[in-house]
Amino acid sequence: MDDDISLPADTLAILNEFLLERSKREAEEENQITNKTGKDAHFEEDWQLSQFWYSTETKHTLRDVVRKLLAERTEDSGDFSIALLSCPSLYKDIRDIHDRVHIFEFDQRFEAYGTDFVHYDLNCVGSNPDYLKEHHHQYDLIVADPPFLSQECIAKTSEIITRLQRNQKESKVILCSGEVVEPWLTARLPVLKCTFRPEHERNLGNEFVSYANFNLDEYIENK
């Protein structure tokens, strides 16, 4: 016999309250994305996209490195352009001190950052030499954190970094990733491992290090 299933009144009230609260939370999150733009927007990590946000100390350390790099270019620092590749948690801190910042991300939630956002798909890099052509040779500093610890990902990230550099001899590169990628990375880019070790809000199983094509450690004060 197929009788309709009914819940006790008190249980039904609890369920309805839960559903209402969940609906309110979802609406608030949606409004936060759609109503706030630029630095005010806030996003949670999406682990399916291999997103892991940096710790506050790491964000501030890299922000202070950028500040020092800008100070070295007192006359033309306004033209100094920065590309952030797959490291959106850095955006707010870097944007606080400089206007010319583009965030290259696959995750289209970051469209909330307006014209600073560039949709970026690593899978398009190898097959199309003109991919993101309008951004080629435009950047004086590139900070990258490849989403995956694979040879293919490192190869494609290295390729787009080379294309984005304004000048391969003068443009600065900082790349944060697992120590396991070193042989793949150094075979493609003129970078060396640094002492600085980026940290994340959540402890990750892989040992993370930094690489740069300049002496990054000189720009970091000893803690």
PDB file of C-alpha atoms in Angstrom:
ATOM      1  CA  MET A   1       0.000   0.000   0.000  1.00  0.00           C
ATOM      2  CA  ASP A   2       1.536   3.330  -1.077  1.00  0.00           C
ATOM      3  CA  ASP A   3       0.564   5.811   1.615  1.00  0.00           C
ATOM      4  CA  ASP A   4       1.931   9.359   1.487  1.00  0.00           C
ATOM      5  CA  ILE A   5       4.797   9.805   3.909  1.00  0.00           C
ATOM      6  CA  SER A   6       4.242  12.656   6.369  1.00  0.00           C
ATOM      7  CA  LEU A   7       6.655  14.006   8.954  1.00  0.00           C
ATOM      8  CA  PRO A   8       5.730  14.900  12.503  1.00  0.00           C
ATOM      9  CA  ALA A   9       4.974  18.608  12.849  1.00  0.00           C
ATOM     10  CA  ASP A  10       8.031  19.373  14.981  1.00  0.00           C
ATOM     11  CA  THR A  11      10.366  17.518  12.577  1.00  0.00           C
ATOM     12  CA  LEU A  12       8.827  19.298   9.594  1.00  0.00           C
ATOM     13  CA  ALA A  13       9.350  22.661  11.298  1.00  0.00           C
ATOM     14  CA  ILE A  14      13.020  21.881  11.896  1.00  0.00           C
ATOM     15  CA  LEU A  15      13.460  20.794   8.282  1.00  0.00           C
ATOM     16  CA  ASN A  16      11.787  23.935   6.948  1.00  0.00           C
ATOM     17  CA  GLU A  17      13.954  26.117   9.181  1.00  0.00           C
ATOM     18  CA  PHE A  18      17.078  24.364   7.910  1.00  0.00           C
ATOM     19  CA  LEU A  19      16.040  24.800   4.273  1.00  0.00           C
ATOM     20  CA  LEU A  20      15.241  28.468   4.857  1.00  0.00           C
ATOM     21  CA  GLU A  21      18.636  29.102   6.486  1.00  0.00           C
ATOM     22  CA  ARG A  22      20.411  27.309   3.653  1.00  0.00           C
ATOM     23  CA  SER A  23      18.538  29.385   1.090  1.00  0.00           C
ATOM     24  CA  LYS A  24      19.517  32.594   2.898  1.00  0.00           C
ATOM     25  CA  ARG A  25      23.198  31.566   2.979  1.00  0.00           C
ATOM     26  CA  GLU A  26      23.190  30.756  -0.723  1.00  0.00           C
ATOM     27  CA  ALA A  27      21.548  34.087  -1.510  1.00  0.00           C
ATOM     28  CA  GLU A  28      24.088  35.962   0.602  1.00  0.00           C
ATOM     29  CA  GLU A  29      26.985  34.247  -1.149  1.00  0.00           C
ATOM     30  CA  GLU A  30      25.463  35.052  -4.549  1.00  0.00           C
ATOM     31  CA  ASN A  31      24.939  38.690  -3.586  1.00  0.00           C
ATOM     32  CA  GLN A  32      28.489  38.915  -2.305  1.00  0.00           C
ATOM     33  CA  ILE A  33      29.806  37.875  -5.702  1.00  0.00           C
ATOM     34  CA  THR A  34      27.402  39.923  -7.831  1.00  0.00           C
ATOM     35  CA  ASN A  35      27.211  43.098  -5.733  1.00  0.00           C
ATOM     36  CA  LYS A  36      30.854  43.402  -4.786  1.00  0.00           C
ATOM     37  CA  THR A  37      33.583  43.947  -7.289  1.00  0.00           C
ATOM     38  CA  GLY A  38      37.340  44.221  -7.253  1.00  0.00           C
ATOM     39  CA  LYS A  39      39.117  43.750  -3.961  1.00  0.00           C
ATOM     40  CA  ASP A  40      35.871  43.491  -1.957  1.00  0.00           C
ATOM     41  CA  ALA A  41      34.829  40.167  -3.469  1.00  0.00           C
ATOM     42  CA  HIS A  42      35.533  37.080  -1.384  1.00  0.00           C
ATOM     43  CA  PHE A  43      35.749  33.476  -2.523  1.00  0.00           C
ATOM     44  CA  GLU A  44      36.148  30.105  -0.898  1.00  0.00           C
ATOM     45  CA  GLU A  45      38.628  27.544  -2.217  1.00  0.00           C
ATOM     46  CA  ASP A  46      37.355  25.114  -4.831  1.00  0.00           C
ATOM     47  CA  TRP A  47      39.343  21.948  -4.198  1.00  0.00           C
ATOM     48  CA  GLN A  48      38.075  20.374  -7.425  1.00  0.00           C
ATOM     49  CA  LEU A  49      40.038  23.105  -9.226  1.00  0.00           C
ATOM     50  CA  SER A  50      43.045  22.491  -6.980  1.00  0.00           C
ATOM     51  CA  GLN A  51      42.628  25.846  -5.234  1.00  0.00           C
ATOM     52  CA  PHE A  52      44.450  26.298  -1.942  1.00  0.00           C
ATOM     53  CA  TRP A  53      44.766  29.803  -0.571  1.00  0.00           C
ATOM     54  CA  TYR A  54      48.037  31.164   0.808  1.00  0.00           C
ATOM     55  CA  SER A  55      48.438  31.953   4.479  1.00  0.00           C
ATOM     56  CA  THR A  56      48.284  35.596   5.549  1.00  0.00           C
ATOM     57  CA  GLU A  57      52.029  35.622   6.212  1.00  0.00           C
ATOM     58  CA  THR A  58      52.825  34.313   2.724  1.00  0.00           C
ATOM     59  CA  LYS A  59      50.512  36.859   1.095  1.00  0.00           C
ATOM     60  CA  HIS A  60      52.102  39.699   3.050  1.00  0.00           C
ATOM     61  CA  THR A  61      55.615  38.471   2.285  1.00  0.00           C
ATOM     62  CA  LEU A  62      54.960  38.447  -1.461  1.00  0.00           C
ATOM     63  CA  ARG A  63      53.170  41.791  -1.247  1.00  0.00           C
ATOM     64  CA  ASP A  64      56.234  43.311   0.412  1.00  0.00           C
ATOM     65  CA  VAL A  65      58.477  41.848  -2.312  1.00  0.00           C
ATOM     66  CA  VAL A  66      56.312  43.579  -4.915  1.00  0.00           C
ATOM     67  CA  ARG A  67      56.487  46.816  -2.942  1.00  0.00           C
ATOM     68  CA  LYS A  68      60.285  46.706  -3.018  1.00  0.00           C
ATOM     69  CA  LEU A  69      60.359  45.909  -6.729  1.00  0.00           C
ATOM     70  CA  LEU A  70      58.131  48.924  -7.349  1.00  0.00           C
ATOM     71  CA  ALA A  71      60.353  51.136  -5.207  1.00  0.00           C
ATOM     72  CA  GLU A  72      63.288  50.269  -7.436  1.00  0.00           C
ATOM     73  CA  ARG A  73      61.411  51.787 -10.372  1.00  0.00           C
ATOM     74  CA  THR A  74      60.587  55.159  -8.905  1.00  0.00           C
ATOM     75  CA  GLU A  75      60.192  56.967 -12.217  1.00  0.00           C
ATOM     76  CA  ASP A  76      58.160  54.475 -14.213  1.00  0.00           C
ATOM     77  CA  SER A  77      56.550  52.252 -11.572  1.00  0.00           C
ATOM     78  CA  GLY A  78      53.137  53.233 -12.941  1.00  0.00           C
ATOM     79  CA  ASP A  79      53.888  51.249 -16.089  1.00  0.00           C
ATOM     80  CA  PHE A  80      54.970  48.187 -14.100  1.00  0.00           C
ATOM     81  CA  SER A  81      52.504  45.415 -14.960  1.00  0.00           C
ATOM     82  CA  ILE A  82      51.908  42.310 -12.854  1.00  0.00           C
ATOM     83  CA  ALA A  83      50.346  39.003 -13.904  1.00  0.00           C
ATOM     84  CA  LEU A  84      49.073  36.553 -11.279  1.00  0.00           C
ATOM     85  CA  LEU A  85      48.720  33.069 -12.772  1.00  0.00           C
ATOM     86  CA  SER A  86      46.508  30.654 -10.819  1.00  0.00           C
ATOM     87  CA  CYS A  87      47.149  32.369  -7.474  1.00  0.00           C
ATOM     88  CA  PRO A  88      43.975  34.394  -6.849  1.00  0.00           C
ATOM     89  CA  SER A  89      44.459  34.599  -3.089  1.00  0.00           C
ATOM     90  CA  LEU A  90      47.308  37.048  -3.741  1.00  0.00           C
ATOM     91  CA  TYR A  91      45.154  39.455  -5.699  1.00  0.00           C
ATOM     92  CA  LYS A  92      43.784  41.639  -2.916  1.00  0.00           C
ATOM     93  CA  ASP A  93      47.137  42.233  -1.222  1.00  0.00           C
ATOM     94  CA  ILE A  94      48.944  43.013  -4.475  1.00  0.00           C
ATOM     95  CA  ARG A  95      46.100  45.185  -5.760  1.00  0.00           C
ATOM     96  CA  ASP A  96      46.196  47.171  -2.513  1.00  0.00           C
ATOM     97  CA  ILE A  97      49.603  48.554  -3.461  1.00  0.00           C
ATOM     98  CA  HIS A  98      49.486  48.647  -7.270  1.00  0.00           C
ATOM     99  CA  ASP A  99      46.887  49.283  -9.962  1.00  0.00           C
ATOM    100  CA  ARG A 100      48.266  47.380 -12.947  1.00  0.00           C
ATOM    101  CA  VAL A 101      47.454  43.804 -11.926  1.00  0.00           C
ATOM    102  CA  HIS A 102      45.792  41.067 -13.984  1.00  0.00           C
ATOM    103  CA  ILE A 103      44.597  37.819 -12.467  1.00  0.00           C
ATOM    104  CA  PHE A 104      44.702  34.902 -14.916  1.00  0.00           C
ATOM    105  CA  GLU A 105      42.260  32.247 -13.737  1.00  0.00           C
ATOM    106  CA  PHE A 106      40.174  29.399 -15.128  1.00  0.00           C
ATOM    107  CA  ASP A 107      37.545  29.913 -12.407  1.00  0.00           C
ATOM    108  CA  GLN A 108      35.064  32.423 -13.782  1.00  0.00           C
ATOM    109  CA  ARG A 109      33.877  33.467 -10.329  1.00  0.00           C
ATOM    110  CA  PHE A 110      36.781  35.895 -10.449  1.00  0.00           C
ATOM    111  CA  GLU A 111      35.010  37.908 -13.125  1.00  0.00           C
ATOM    112  CA  ALA A 112      33.916  39.876 -10.052  1.00  0.00           C
ATOM    113  CA  TYR A 113      37.344  41.532 -10.275  1.00  0.00           C
ATOM    114  CA  GLY A 114      36.210  43.273 -13.435  1.00  0.00           C
ATOM    115  CA  THR A 115      38.756  44.155 -16.091  1.00  0.00           C
ATOM    116  CA  ASP A 116      41.579  42.811 -13.897  1.00  0.00           C
ATOM    117  CA  PHE A 117      40.307  39.290 -14.598  1.00  0.00           C
ATOM    118  CA  VAL A 118      41.564  37.285 -17.586  1.00  0.00           C
ATOM    119  CA  HIS A 119      39.969  33.914 -18.262  1.00  0.00           C
ATOM    120  CA  TYR A 120      42.825  31.458 -18.633  1.00  0.00           C
ATOM    121  CA  ASP A 121      42.765  27.833 -19.722  1.00  0.00           C
ATOM    122  CA  LEU A 122      46.086  25.983 -19.650  1.00  0.00           C
ATOM    123  CA  ASN A 123      44.740  23.440 -22.130  1.00  0.00           C
ATOM    124  CA  CYS A 124      44.706  26.134 -24.819  1.00  0.00           C
ATOM    125  CA  VAL A 125      48.344  27.111 -24.402  1.00  0.00           C
ATOM    126  CA  GLY A 126      50.135  24.312 -26.229  1.00  0.00           C
ATOM    127  CA  SER A 127      47.803  24.117 -29.214  1.00  0.00           C
ATOM    128  CA  ASN A 128      47.556  27.816 -29.985  1.00  0.00           C
ATOM    129  CA  PRO A 129      50.665  30.051 -30.104  1.00  0.00           C
ATOM    130  CA  ASP A 130      48.385  33.108 -30.347  1.00  0.00           C
ATOM    131  CA  TYR A 131      46.425  32.259 -27.205  1.00  0.00           C
ATOM    132  CA  LEU A 132      46.024  35.419 -25.088  1.00  0.00           C
ATOM    133  CA  LYS A 133      48.016  37.269 -27.736  1.00  0.00           C
ATOM    134  CA  GLU A 134      46.862  40.672 -26.492  1.00  0.00           C
ATOM    135  CA  HIS A 135      48.748  39.936 -23.252  1.00  0.00           C
ATOM    136  CA  HIS A 136      51.993  38.744 -24.831  1.00  0.00           C
ATOM    137  CA  HIS A 137      55.107  40.723 -23.809  1.00  0.00           C
ATOM    138  CA  GLN A 138      53.121  42.951 -21.435  1.00  0.00           C
ATOM    139  CA  TYR A 139      54.294  42.003 -17.934  1.00  0.00           C
ATOM    140  CA  ASP A 140      57.253  43.029 -15.791  1.00  0.00           C
ATOM    141  CA  LEU A 141      56.461  40.599 -12.968  1.00  0.00           C
ATOM    142  CA  ILE A 142      54.733  37.240 -13.207  1.00  0.00           C
ATOM    143  CA  VAL A 143      53.764  35.293 -10.089  1.00  0.00           C
ATOM    144  CA  ALA A 144      52.546  31.781 -10.844  1.00  0.00           C
ATOM    145  CA  ASP A 145      51.283  28.807  -8.880  1.00  0.00           C
ATOM    146  CA  PRO A 146      50.503  26.001 -11.348  1.00  0.00           C
ATOM    147  CA  PRO A 147      47.363  24.130 -10.273  1.00  0.00           C
ATOM    148  CA  PHE A 148      48.812  20.641 -10.753  1.00  0.00           C
ATOM    149  CA  LEU A 149      52.135  18.991  -9.934  1.00  0.00           C
ATOM    150  CA  SER A 150      52.537  17.377 -13.331  1.00  0.00           C
ATOM    151  CA  GLN A 151      55.115  17.704 -16.085  1.00  0.00           C
ATOM    152  CA  GLU A 152      52.431  18.740 -18.571  1.00  0.00           C
ATOM    153  CA  CYS A 153      51.095  21.482 -16.314  1.00  0.00           C
ATOM    154  CA  ILE A 154      54.582  22.849 -15.653  1.00  0.00           C
ATOM    155  CA  ALA A 155      55.402  22.812 -19.372  1.00  0.00           C
ATOM    156  CA  LYS A 156      52.271  24.777 -20.274  1.00  0.00           C
ATOM    157  CA  THR A 157      52.711  27.212 -17.400  1.00  0.00           C
ATOM    158  CA  SER A 158      56.318  27.829 -18.449  1.00  0.00           C
ATOM    159  CA  GLU A 159      55.208  28.455 -22.013  1.00  0.00           C
ATOM    160  CA  ILE A 160      52.618  31.069 -21.093  1.00  0.00           C
ATOM    161  CA  ILE A 161      55.068  32.760 -18.706  1.00  0.00           C
ATOM    162  CA  THR A 162      57.546  33.101 -21.563  1.00  0.00           C
ATOM    163  CA  ARG A 163      54.869  34.635 -23.763  1.00  0.00           C
ATOM    164  CA  LEU A 164      53.700  37.103 -21.115  1.00  0.00           C
ATOM    165  CA  GLN A 165      57.131  38.436 -20.163  1.00  0.00           C
ATOM    166  CA  ARG A 166      57.735  41.939 -21.467  1.00  0.00           C
ATOM    167  CA  ASN A 167      61.450  41.222 -21.658  1.00  0.00           C
ATOM    168  CA  GLN A 168      62.857  37.769 -20.959  1.00  0.00           C
ATOM    169  CA  LYS A 169      66.064  39.202 -19.506  1.00  0.00           C
ATOM    170  CA  GLU A 170      64.461  41.842 -17.306  1.00  0.00           C
ATOM    171  CA  SER A 171      60.967  40.637 -16.412  1.00  0.00           C
ATOM    172  CA  LYS A 172      60.830  39.011 -12.990  1.00  0.00           C
ATOM    173  CA  VAL A 173      59.296  35.568 -12.413  1.00  0.00           C
ATOM    174  CA  ILE A 174      58.236  34.008  -9.112  1.00  0.00           C
ATOM    175  CA  LEU A 175      56.798  30.512  -9.200  1.00  0.00           C
ATOM    176  CA  CYS A 176      55.476  28.631  -6.171  1.00  0.00           C
ATOM    177  CA  SER A 177      54.928  24.906  -6.432  1.00  0.00           C
ATOM    178  CA  GLY A 178      55.858  21.528  -5.058  1.00  0.00           C
ATOM    179  CA  GLU A 179      59.525  20.641  -4.849  1.00  0.00           C
ATOM    180  CA  VAL A 180      58.855  17.670  -7.122  1.00  0.00           C
ATOM    181  CA  VAL A 181      58.470  19.944 -10.188  1.00  0.00           C
ATOM    182  CA  GLU A 182      62.023  21.320 -10.055  1.00  0.00           C
ATOM    183  CA  PRO A 183      63.590  19.265 -12.891  1.00  0.00           C
ATOM    184  CA  TRP A 184      60.673  19.997 -15.238  1.00  0.00           C
ATOM    185  CA  LEU A 185      60.630  23.687 -14.370  1.00  0.00           C
ATOM    186  CA  THR A 186      64.346  24.458 -14.511  1.00  0.00           C
ATOM    187  CA  ALA A 187      64.577  22.709 -17.884  1.00  0.00           C
ATOM    188  CA  ARG A 188      62.131  25.285 -19.298  1.00  0.00           C
ATOM    189  CA  LEU A 189      62.701  28.507 -17.391  1.00  0.00           C
ATOM    190  CA  PRO A 190      65.905  30.169 -16.105  1.00  0.00           C
ATOM    191  CA  VAL A 191      64.810  29.995 -12.453  1.00  0.00           C
ATOM    192  CA  LEU A 192      66.459  28.709  -9.302  1.00  0.00           C
ATOM    193  CA  LYS A 193      65.002  27.389  -6.066  1.00  0.00           C
ATOM    194  CA  CYS A 194      64.842  29.983  -3.298  1.00  0.00           C
ATOM    195  CA  THR A 195      64.917  29.693   0.481  1.00  0.00           C
ATOM    196  CA  PHE A 196      61.445  31.199   0.804  1.00  0.00           C
ATOM    197  CA  ARG A 197      58.768  28.559   1.318  1.00  0.00           C
ATOM    198  CA  PRO A 198      55.154  29.600   0.710  1.00  0.00           C
ATOM    199  CA  GLU A 199      52.592  28.357   3.196  1.00  0.00           C
ATOM    200  CA  HIS A 200      48.854  27.793   2.869  1.00  0.00           C
ATOM    201  CA  GLU A 201      45.844  28.269   5.112  1.00  0.00           C
ATOM    202  CA  ARG A 202      45.488  24.487   5.100  1.00  0.00           C
ATOM    203  CA  ASN A 203      48.414  22.144   5.540  1.00  0.00           C
ATOM    204  CA  LEU A 204      49.177  20.384   2.256  1.00  0.00           C
ATOM    205  CA  GLY A 205      50.918  17.047   1.933  1.00  0.00           C
ATOM    206  CA  ASN A 206      53.444  18.228  -0.671  1.00  0.00           C
ATOM    207  CA  GLU A 207      56.516  20.236   0.232  1.00  0.00           C
ATOM    208  CA  PHE A 208      56.052  23.682  -1.314  1.00  0.00           C
ATOM    209  CA  VAL A 209      58.972  25.859  -2.364  1.00  0.00           C
ATOM    210  CA  SER A 210      59.567  28.933  -4.492  1.00  0.00           C
ATOM    211  CA  TYR A 211      61.579  29.546  -7.644  1.00  0.00           C
ATOM    212  CA  ALA A 212      62.624  32.829  -9.220  1.00  0.00           C
ATOM    213  CA  ASN A 213      64.782  34.227 -11.994  1.00  0.00           C
ATOM    214  CA  PHE A 214      66.253  36.778  -9.555  1.00  0.00           C
ATOM    215  CA  ASN A 215      67.454  36.662  -5.956  1.00  0.00           C
ATOM    216  CA  LEU A 216      64.036  36.585  -4.315  1.00  0.00           C
ATOM    217  CA  ASP A 217      65.445  35.915  -0.852  1.00  0.00           C
ATOM    218  CA  GLU A 218      67.238  39.280  -0.860  1.00  0.00           C
ATOM    219  CA  TYR A 219      63.841  40.972  -0.977  1.00  0.00           C
ATOM    220  CA  ILE A 220      62.499  39.048   2.018  1.00  0.00           C
ATOM    221  CA  GLU A 221      63.318  40.222   5.500  1.00  0.00           C
ATOM    222  CA  ASN A 222      64.427  37.539   7.903  1.00  0.00           C
ATOM    223  CA  LYS A 223      61.666  36.764  10.362  1.00  0.00           C
TER     224      LYS A 223
END
